Coordinates of C-alpha atoms in Angstrom, one line a residue:
X1 CA -40.8 -7.7 32.4
X2 CA -41.6 -5.3 35.3
X3 CA -37.9 -4.9 36.0
X4 CA -37.3 -4.0 32.3
X5 CA -40.1 -1.4 32.3
X6 CA -38.7 0.0 35.4
X7 CA -35.2 0.4 33.8
X8 CA -36.8 1.8 30.7
X9 CA -38.5 4.4 32.8
X10 CA -35.2 5.1 34.5
X11 CA -33.5 5.5 31.1
X12 CA -36.1 8.0 29.9
X13 CA -35.9 10.0 33.1
X14 CA -32.1 9.9 32.9
X15 CA -32.3 11.9 29.6
X16 CA -35.0 14.3 30.6
X17 CA -32.5 17.0 31.3
X18 CA -31.8 20.3 29.5
X19 CA -28.4 19.1 28.3
X20 CA -29.7 15.8 27.0
X21 CA -32.6 17.4 25.2
X22 CA -30.3 20.0 23.7
X23 CA -28.0 17.2 22.4
X24 CA -30.9 15.3 20.9
X25 CA -32.1 18.5 19.2
X26 CA -28.8 19.5 17.5
X27 CA -27.5 16.0 16.8
X28 CA -30.7 14.9 15.1
X29 CA -30.9 18.1 13.1
X30 CA -27.3 17.8 12.0
X31 CA -27.9 14.1 11.1
X32 CA -30.9 15.1 8.9
X33 CA -28.8 17.7 7.1
X34 CA -25.9 15.3 6.6
X35 CA -28.3 12.6 5.4
X36 CA -30.1 14.8 2.9
X37 CA -26.9 16.1 1.3
X38 CA -25.8 13.7 -1.5
X39 CA -22.3 12.6 -0.9
X40 CA -22.5 12.7 2.9
X41 CA -23.4 9.3 4.4
X42 CA -24.7 8.3 7.8
X43 CA -21.4 6.3 8.5
X44 CA -19.4 9.4 7.6
X45 CA -21.4 11.6 9.9
X46 CA -21.2 9.2 12.9
X47 CA -17.4 8.7 12.3
X48 CA -16.7 12.4 12.2
X49 CA -18.9 13.1 15.2
X50 CA -17.1 10.5 17.3
X51 CA -14.0 12.7 17.4
X52 CA -16.1 15.7 18.5
X53 CA -17.6 13.8 21.4
X54 CA -14.3 12.6 22.9
X55 CA -14.6 15.0 25.9
X56 CA -18.3 14.3 26.6
X57 CA -19.6 12.0 29.3
X58 CA -20.1 8.5 27.8
X59 CA -23.9 8.5 27.9
X60 CA -24.1 11.9 26.2
X61 CA -21.6 10.9 23.6
X62 CA -23.6 7.8 22.6
X63 CA -26.8 9.8 22.7
X64 CA -25.5 12.3 20.2
X65 CA -24.1 9.5 17.9
X66 CA -27.3 7.6 17.9
X67 CA -29.2 10.8 17.1
X68 CA -26.8 11.5 14.3
X69 CA -27.3 7.9 13.0
X70 CA -31.1 8.0 13.0
X71 CA -31.3 11.5 11.7
X72 CA -28.9 10.8 8.7
X73 CA -30.8 7.6 7.6
X74 CA -34.1 9.5 7.8
X75 CA -32.6 12.6 6.1
X76 CA -31.6 10.7 3.0
X77 CA -35.3 10.6 2.0
X78 CA -35.3 14.4 1.4
X79 CA -33.0 14.4 -1.6
X80 CA -34.3 11.0 -2.8
X81 CA -37.8 12.5 -3.1
X82 CA -36.9 16.0 -4.4
X83 CA -33.9 15.2 -6.6
X84 CA -34.1 11.5 -7.3
X85 CA -30.6 11.3 -5.7
X86 CA -30.6 9.3 -2.5
X87 CA -28.8 11.3 0.2
X88 CA -27.7 7.9 1.6
X89 CA -27.6 4.4 0.1
X90 CA -30.4 3.5 2.5
X91 CA -32.8 5.9 0.6
X92 CA -32.3 4.4 -2.9
X93 CA -35.6 2.5 -2.7
X94 CA -37.3 5.6 -1.5
X95 CA -36.5 7.5 -4.7
X96 CA -38.4 4.9 -6.8
X97 CA -41.8 6.2 -5.6
X98 CA -40.8 9.4 -3.8
X99 CA -39.5 11.2 -6.9
X100 CA -42.6 10.3 -9.1
X101 CA -44.8 11.7 -6.3
X102 CA -42.7 14.9 -6.3
X103 CA -43.1 15.2 -10.1
X104 CA -46.9 14.9 -9.5
X105 CA -46.8 18.0 -7.2
X106 CA -46.9 15.9 -4.0
X107 CA -43.4 16.4 -2.7
X108 CA -44.4 17.8 0.6
X109 CA -47.0 15.0 1.2
X110 CA -44.4 12.4 0.2
X111 CA -41.9 13.8 2.7
X112 CA -44.5 13.8 5.4
X113 CA -45.5 10.2 4.7
X114 CA -41.8 9.3 4.7
X115 CA -41.4 11.0 8.1
X116 CA -44.2 9.1 9.7
X117 CA -43.1 5.8 8.1
X118 CA -39.5 6.3 9.4
X119 CA -40.9 6.9 12.9
X120 CA -43.1 3.8 12.8
X121 CA -40.1 1.7 11.5
X122 CA -37.9 2.9 14.3
X123 CA -40.5 2.2 17.0
X124 CA -41.0 -1.3 15.7
X125 CA -37.2 -1.8 15.8
X126 CA -37.1 -0.4 19.3
X127 CA -39.7 -2.9 20.5
X128 CA -37.7 -5.7 19.0
X129 CA -34.5 -4.3 20.6
X130 CA -36.1 -4.2 24.1
X131 CA -37.5 -7.7 23.7
X132 CA -34.8 -9.7 21.9
X133 CA -31.6 -8.1 23.2
X134 CA -31.9 -9.5 26.7
X135 CA -32.8 -13.0 25.3
X136 CA -29.8 -12.9 22.9
X137 CA -27.6 -11.7 25.7
X138 CA -28.5 -14.9 27.7
X139 CA -27.9 -17.1 24.6
X140 CA -24.5 -15.4 24.1
X141 CA -23.3 -17.0 27.4
X142 CA -23.4 -20.4 25.5
X143 CA -20.9 -19.0 23.1
X144 CA -17.3 -20.0 23.6
X145 CA -14.1 -19.6 21.7
X146 CA -15.2 -21.8 18.9
X147 CA -18.6 -20.2 18.5
X148 CA -17.2 -16.7 18.4
X149 CA -14.7 -17.7 15.7
X150 CA -17.5 -18.9 13.4
X151 CA -19.7 -15.9 14.3
X152 CA -16.9 -13.6 13.0
X153 CA -16.5 -15.7 9.9
X154 CA -20.3 -15.7 9.3
X155 CA -20.4 -11.9 9.8
X156 CA -17.8 -11.3 7.1
X157 CA -19.3 -13.9 4.7
X158 CA -22.9 -12.8 4.9
X159 CA -21.9 -9.1 4.6
X160 CA -19.9 -9.8 1.5
X161 CA -22.7 -11.9 0.0
X162 CA -25.5 -9.4 0.6
X163 CA -23.6 -6.1 -0.1
X164 CA -22.4 -7.4 -3.5
X165 CA -25.4 -9.3 -4.9
X166 CA -24.3 -8.9 -8.5
X167 CA -20.8 -10.3 -7.8
X168 CA -20.4 -12.0 -4.4
X169 CA -16.8 -12.7 -5.0
X170 CA -16.0 -9.0 -4.8
X171 CA -17.8 -8.9 -1.4
X172 CA -15.7 -11.8 -0.1
X173 CA -12.5 -10.2 -1.4
X174 CA -13.4 -7.0 0.4
X175 CA -14.1 -8.9 3.6
X176 CA -10.7 -10.7 3.4
X177 CA -9.0 -7.3 2.8
X178 CA -10.5 -6.1 6.0
X179 CA -9.4 -9.2 7.9
X180 CA -5.8 -8.7 6.6
X181 CA -5.8 -5.1 7.8
X182 CA -6.9 -6.4 11.2
X183 CA -3.9 -8.7 11.4
X184 CA -1.5 -5.7 11.3
X185 CA 0.1 -4.9 14.7
X186 CA 0.8 -6.7 17.9
X187 CA -1.2 -9.9 18.3
X188 CA -3.0 -10.5 21.5
X189 CA -1.7 -13.9 22.7
X190 CA 2.0 -13.8 22.3
X191 CA 2.5 -10.0 21.9
X192 CA 4.3 -10.6 18.6
X193 CA 4.4 -7.8 16.0
X194 CA 3.0 -8.9 12.6
X195 CA 3.1 -7.1 9.2
X196 CA 4.6 -3.9 10.6
X197 CA 7.5 -3.9 8.2
X198 CA 9.7 -2.1 10.7
X199 CA 7.2 0.8 11.0
X200 CA 6.8 1.2 14.8
X201 CA 3.6 3.3 14.4
X202 CA 1.9 0.1 13.1
X203 CA 2.8 -1.9 16.2
X204 CA -0.5 -0.9 17.8
X205 CA -2.5 -1.9 14.7
X206 CA -4.8 0.2 12.5
X207 CA -7.3 2.3 14.4
X208 CA -10.8 1.8 13.2
X209 CA -11.8 5.5 13.3
X210 CA -9.1 6.8 10.9
X211 CA -9.7 3.9 8.6
X212 CA -13.5 4.5 8.5
X213 CA -13.2 8.2 8.1
X214 CA -10.9 7.6 5.2
X215 CA -13.0 4.8 3.6
X216 CA -16.3 6.6 4.0
X217 CA -15.3 10.3 4.2
X218 CA -12.3 11.0 2.1
X219 CA -13.3 8.4 -0.5
X220 CA -16.7 10.0 -0.7
X221 CA -15.1 13.4 -1.3
X222 CA -13.1 12.0 -4.2
X223 CA -16.2 10.3 -5.6
X224 CA -18.3 13.4 -5.4
X225 CA -15.7 15.7 -6.9
X226 CA -15.2 13.3 -9.8
X227 CA -18.9 13.1 -10.6
X228 CA -20.4 16.5 -11.0
X229 CA -24.1 16.9 -11.3
X230 CA -26.7 19.6 -11.8
X231 CA -30.0 19.1 -10.1
X232 CA -33.0 21.3 -9.7
X233 CA -34.7 21.2 -6.3
X234 CA -38.5 20.7 -6.6
X235 CA -40.4 23.0 -4.3
X236 CA -44.0 22.1 -3.4
X237 CA -46.8 23.9 -1.6
X238 CA -48.9 20.9 -0.8
X239 CA -49.7 19.6 2.7
X240 CA -47.0 17.9 4.7
X241 CA -48.8 16.1 7.5
X242 CA -50.1 12.8 6.0
X243 CA -53.8 11.8 6.4
X244 CA -54.5 9.2 9.0
X245 CA -56.3 7.0 6.5
X246 CA -53.2 6.8 4.3
X247 CA -51.1 5.7 7.3
X248 CA -53.7 3.2 8.6
X249 CA -54.3 1.8 5.1
X250 CA -50.8 0.4 4.9
X251 CA -50.6 -0.8 8.5
X252 CA -49.7 -4.4 7.4
X253 CA -47.0 -3.1 5.1
X254 CA -45.6 -1.0 7.9
X255 CA -45.5 -3.9 10.4
X256 CA -44.1 -6.3 7.8
X257 CA -41.4 -3.8 6.7
X258 CA -40.5 -3.0 10.3
X259 CA -40.0 -6.7 11.1
X260 CA -38.0 -7.3 8.0
X261 CA -35.8 -4.3 8.6
X262 CA -35.1 -5.3 12.2
X263 CA -34.0 -8.8 11.3
X264 CA -31.9 -7.5 8.4
X265 CA -30.3 -5.1 11.0
X266 CA -29.4 -8.1 13.2
X267 CA -27.4 -9.7 10.3
X268 CA -23.8 -8.5 10.8
X269 CA -22.6 -5.8 8.4
X270 CA -25.5 -5.7 6.0
X271 CA -27.1 -2.3 6.6
X272 CA -30.0 -0.1 6.0
X273 CA -30.0 -0.2 2.2
X274 CA -30.6 -4.0 2.1
X275 CA -33.4 -3.6 4.7
X276 CA -35.0 -1.0 2.5
X277 CA -34.8 -3.0 -0.7
X278 CA -36.0 -6.2 1.1
X279 CA -39.0 -4.4 2.6
X280 CA -39.8 -2.8 -0.8
X281 CA -39.7 -6.1 -2.6
X282 CA -41.9 -7.8 0.0
X283 CA -44.4 -5.0 -0.1
X284 CA -44.6 -5.2 -3.9
X285 CA -45.1 -9.0 -3.9
X286 CA -48.0 -8.7 -1.4
X287 CA -49.6 -5.5 -2.8
X288 CA -52.8 -5.4 -4.7
X289 CA -51.5 -2.5 -6.6
X290 CA -48.3 -3.8 -8.0
X291 CA -48.6 -1.7 -11.1
X292 CA -48.3 1.5 -9.1
X293 CA -44.9 0.7 -7.6
X294 CA -42.2 2.8 -9.2
X295 CA -44.8 5.3 -10.5
X296 CA -45.7 7.1 -7.2
X297 CA -47.0 4.5 -4.8
X298 CA -47.7 5.5 -1.2
X299 CA -47.3 1.9 -0.2
X300 CA -43.9 1.6 -1.8
X301 CA -42.7 4.7 -0.2
X302 CA -44.0 3.5 3.2
X303 CA -42.3 0.1 2.9
X304 CA -38.9 1.6 1.9
X305 CA -38.8 4.2 4.7
X306 CA -40.2 1.9 7.4
X307 CA -37.7 -0.8 6.4
X308 CA -34.5 1.3 6.4
X309 CA -35.4 3.0 9.8
X310 CA -36.2 -0.3 11.5
X311 CA -32.7 -1.6 10.6
X312 CA -31.1 0.9 13.1
X313 CA -32.4 -0.6 16.3
X314 CA -32.0 -4.0 14.8
X315 CA -28.3 -3.3 14.1
X316 CA -27.9 -2.3 17.7
X317 CA -29.0 -5.7 19.0
X318 CA -25.8 -7.6 18.0
X319 CA -23.8 -4.6 19.0
X320 CA -25.0 -4.6 22.6
X321 CA -25.2 -8.4 23.1
X322 CA -22.3 -9.8 21.0
X323 CA -20.2 -6.7 20.2
X324 CA -20.7 -7.4 16.5
X325 CA -21.9 -4.5 14.3
X326 CA -25.1 -4.9 12.3
X327 CA -24.2 -2.1 10.0
X328 CA -21.1 0.0 9.2
X329 CA -22.4 2.9 11.3
X330 CA -23.0 0.5 14.2
X331 CA -19.3 -0.5 13.8
X332 CA -18.4 3.1 14.6
X333 CA -20.7 3.0 17.6
X334 CA -18.8 0.0 18.9
X335 CA -15.5 2.0 18.6
X336 CA -17.1 5.0 20.3
X337 CA -18.4 2.8 23.2
X338 CA -14.9 1.4 23.8
X339 CA -13.5 4.9 23.7
X340 CA -16.0 5.9 26.5
X341 CA -15.3 2.8 28.6
X342 CA -18.6 1.1 27.7
X343 CA -18.0 -2.6 26.9
X344 CA -20.6 -4.0 24.6
X345 CA -21.0 -7.8 24.5
X346 CA -22.5 -10.6 26.6
X347 CA -21.3 -9.2 29.9
X348 CA -23.1 -5.9 29.3
X349 CA -26.4 -7.2 30.7
X350 CA -24.6 -8.1 33.9
X351 CA -22.1 -5.2 34.3
X352 CA -24.4 -2.4 33.0
X353 CA -27.9 -3.7 32.4
X354 CA -29.3 -0.1 32.6
X355 CA -27.4 0.9 29.5
X356 CA -29.6 -1.3 27.2
X357 CA -32.7 0.6 28.3
X358 CA -30.8 3.9 28.1
X359 CA -30.2 3.1 24.4
X360 CA -33.9 2.4 24.0
X361 CA -34.7 5.8 25.5
X362 CA -32.1 7.4 23.2
X363 CA -33.9 5.9 20.2
X364 CA -37.3 7.1 21.5
X365 CA -36.1 10.6 21.9
X366 CA -34.5 10.8 18.5
X367 CA -37.6 9.3 16.9
X368 CA -39.7 12.0 18.4
X369 CA -37.1 14.6 17.2
X370 CA -37.2 13.4 13.5
X371 CA -41.0 13.4 13.6
X372 CA -41.1 17.0 14.8
X373 CA -38.4 18.2 12.4
X374 CA -39.8 16.3 9.5
X375 CA -43.4 17.6 9.8
X376 CA -42.5 21.2 10.8
X377 CA -39.3 22.1 9.1
X378 CA -39.7 20.3 5.7
X379 CA -39.9 23.4 3.6
X380 CA -37.0 25.0 5.5
X381 CA -34.7 22.0 5.2
X382 CA -35.4 21.8 1.5
X383 CA -33.4 25.0 1.0
X384 CA -30.2 23.2 2.3
X385 CA -30.3 21.1 -0.9
X386 CA -29.6 24.2 -2.9
X387 CA -26.0 24.3 -1.5
X388 CA -23.6 23.1 -4.2
X389 CA -21.8 19.9 -3.1
X390 CA -18.5 21.3 -4.4
X391 CA -18.6 24.0 -1.7
X392 CA -19.3 21.4 1.1
X393 CA -16.5 19.0 0.2
X394 CA -13.7 21.3 1.5
X395 CA -15.4 21.5 4.9
X396 CA -15.9 17.8 5.0
X397 CA -12.2 17.3 4.1
X398 CA -11.1 19.5 7.0
X399 CA -13.3 17.4 9.4
X400 CA -11.8 14.2 7.9
X401 CA -8.3 15.5 8.8
X402 CA -9.1 17.0 12.2
X403 CA -11.1 14.0 13.4
X404 CA -8.5 11.3 13.3
X405 CA -5.8 13.7 14.6
X406 CA -7.9 14.7 17.6
X407 CA -8.2 11.2 19.0
X408 CA -4.5 10.5 19.6
X409 CA -2.7 13.7 18.3
X410 CA -0.7 11.6 15.8
X411 CA -0.1 12.7 12.2
X412 CA 0.2 9.0 11.4
X413 CA -3.5 8.6 11.9
X414 CA -4.1 11.3 9.3
X415 CA -1.9 9.4 6.9
X416 CA -3.9 6.2 7.6
X417 CA -7.1 8.2 6.8
X418 CA -5.7 9.4 3.5
X419 CA -4.4 5.9 2.5
X420 CA -7.8 4.3 3.2
X421 CA -9.5 7.2 1.4
X422 CA -7.5 6.6 -1.7
X423 CA -7.8 2.8 -1.5
X424 CA -11.5 3.1 -0.8
X425 CA -12.0 5.4 -3.8
X426 CA -10.2 2.9 -6.1
X427 CA -12.2 0.0 -4.8
X428 CA -15.5 1.9 -5.2
X429 CA -14.6 2.6 -8.8
X430 CA -14.0 -1.1 -9.2
X431 CA -17.5 -1.8 -7.7
X432 CA -16.2 -3.3 -4.4
X433 CA -18.4 -2.8 -1.4
X434 CA -17.0 -1.0 1.6
X435 CA -19.1 -2.6 4.4
X436 CA -17.3 -6.0 4.3
X437 CA -13.9 -4.2 4.6
X438 CA -15.0 -2.3 7.7
X439 CA -16.6 -5.5 9.2
X440 CA -13.4 -7.4 8.5
X441 CA -11.4 -4.8 10.4
X442 CA -13.8 -5.0 13.3
X443 CA -14.1 -8.7 13.5
X444 CA -10.5 -9.6 12.5
X445 CA -9.2 -9.5 16.0
X446 CA -12.2 -11.6 17.3
X447 CA -11.6 -14.2 14.5
X448 CA -7.8 -14.4 14.9
X449 CA -7.8 -14.5 18.7
X450 CA -10.5 -17.2 19.0
X451 CA -9.0 -19.3 16.3
X452 CA -5.6 -19.5 17.9
X453 CA -7.0 -19.7 21.4
X454 CA -9.2 -22.6 20.4
X455 CA -6.3 -24.5 18.7
X456 CA -4.2 -23.8 21.8
X457 CA -6.8 -25.4 24.1
X458 CA -6.9 -28.6 22.0
X459 CA -3.2 -28.8 21.1
X460 CA -3.9 -28.0 17.5
X461 CA -7.0 -30.2 17.1
X462 CA -9.6 -28.3 15.0
X463 CA -12.4 -30.9 15.7
X464 CA -14.3 -28.8 18.3
X465 CA -14.8 -26.0 15.7
X466 CA -17.0 -28.4 13.8
X467 CA -18.5 -30.7 16.4
X468 CA -19.9 -28.4 19.1
X469 CA -23.7 -27.8 18.4
X470 CA -23.6 -24.0 17.9
X471 CA -20.3 -24.1 16.0
X472 CA -21.7 -26.8 13.7
X473 CA -24.8 -24.7 13.0
X474 CA -22.8 -21.5 12.3
X475 CA -20.4 -23.5 10.1
X476 CA -23.3 -25.0 8.2
X477 CA -25.0 -21.7 7.6
X478 CA -21.7 -20.1 6.5
X479 CA -21.0 -22.9 4.1
X480 CA -24.5 -22.7 2.7
X481 CA -24.2 -19.0 2.0
X482 CA -20.9 -19.5 0.2
X483 CA -22.3 -22.4 -1.9
X484 CA -25.4 -20.4 -2.9
X485 CA -23.2 -17.6 -4.2
X486 CA -21.6 -20.1 -6.7
X487 CA -23.7 -19.7 -9.9
X488 CA -23.7 -23.4 -10.8
X489 CA -24.9 -24.4 -7.3
X490 CA -27.5 -21.5 -7.2
X491 CA -28.9 -22.6 -10.6
X492 CA -29.1 -26.2 -9.5
X493 CA -31.0 -25.2 -6.3
X494 CA -33.4 -23.1 -8.3
X495 CA -34.1 -25.9 -10.7
X496 CA -34.6 -28.3 -7.8
X497 CA -37.0 -26.0 -6.1
X498 CA -39.0 -25.5 -9.3
X499 CA -39.1 -29.2 -9.8
X500 CA -40.3 -29.8 -6.3
X501 CA -42.9 -27.0 -6.6
X502 CA -44.2 -28.5 -9.9
X503 CA -44.3 -32.0 -8.3
X504 CA -46.2 -30.6 -5.4
X505 CA -48.8 -28.9 -7.7
X506 CA -49.2 -32.1 -9.7
X507 CA -49.6 -34.2 -6.6
X508 CA -52.2 -31.8 -5.2
X509 CA -54.1 -31.8 -8.5
X510 CA -54.2 -35.6 -8.6
X511 CA -55.3 -35.8 -5.0
X512 CA -58.1 -33.2 -5.8
X513 CA -59.2 -35.3 -8.8
X514 CA -59.4 -38.4 -6.6

């Protein structure tokens, strides 16, 4: 504990330099602007910024990317409150109560409350990151080839299930597409080229950065340009800094939403939007003012913003301990860490234990930055929303082209970006989620390598994949998630639960009468 606090103090001191503070200031502000502009997502912002940080020192590069990440998730609440158009998917739940408050003339106060709630959610997630990451890193040493295989399978399955609640099959198909993309190129055990079709540029596989810039950047451009909209920005003159009593009144909601958001972040590939909706639903169930939700509830706004911000530190827990992303933006962070010679995973706490607490310090600095920007520059930042999206998209397109090219100076990566952009646009129009595809690309190599390595160790016997304790647990959870997504099984389980609940009530009533 004392050693952890000492390393945390060292991490904070490490970034108390003019250069670091300058990077925090501009990266957080840029993140807020990207987040608040409909059509520009946090993942897109982080992916584009990776290419601009290529020449930076590793710690400064990760600092700017995390600031961009936190700022963009927070910034989405601006347009959600003022325009009823979430700047990022994570802010969809925020618009349910934020926009009604703006219509009531409380736009400034709603944005101030959202700012404080985002800061509280991030701090709760930071505490969980500092506490649970070292524990999970120790547990990760019990993971072998068989466990990592099932961990990769579980990540793709749970991401597909939770990002496509209406049609889980589409989520699973998206995850499988990502895994298939990951199979392209030279495999790691025998150095054999697979699925290259004679194209020598594919021998090194598909680089994650061009793929993600295409899927989240170029595809978003096509989507935005296809769906024009006219929105009038609401301008308010009410107070921005929230009253302490309003913050304190919902302390339980904040803590509950922060914990929910953190644990949603730990689940591979799920993301901030699920954390926001889960927190909002939990707050509504527990609230004494359920009828106010969706009509301008301070409690609903607090829950949504606390939940989505807490996901960010939560998503970094599996990144640092298992090298598995908790969200799509976290997947980009893994790629950025590898580019800057930082190896996330179980060995991080042995090879570079200070880095974990440096990440905690990064999150603390950017939390302070979003609080200052949110409470002092709200009315200035609102003017950014008046910029037509059609004028921003050409700039974003130029960045989408320059970014992938800058990493390896290959036009082939630009073609990869365009291909994934077109494919991503078509899949979005067909209501397929993007997160499982990205997670499949990230986890595909882990899944493939550990499957074949495990079979090689046992001469083709798959038994250890199902008999080792942790493997058995992960296999059981994965199978359960798949079974629950089958409508017949889901309905049967619901009926069984209702029957057991009714039986419990009748038994309790009979016992009471006796």
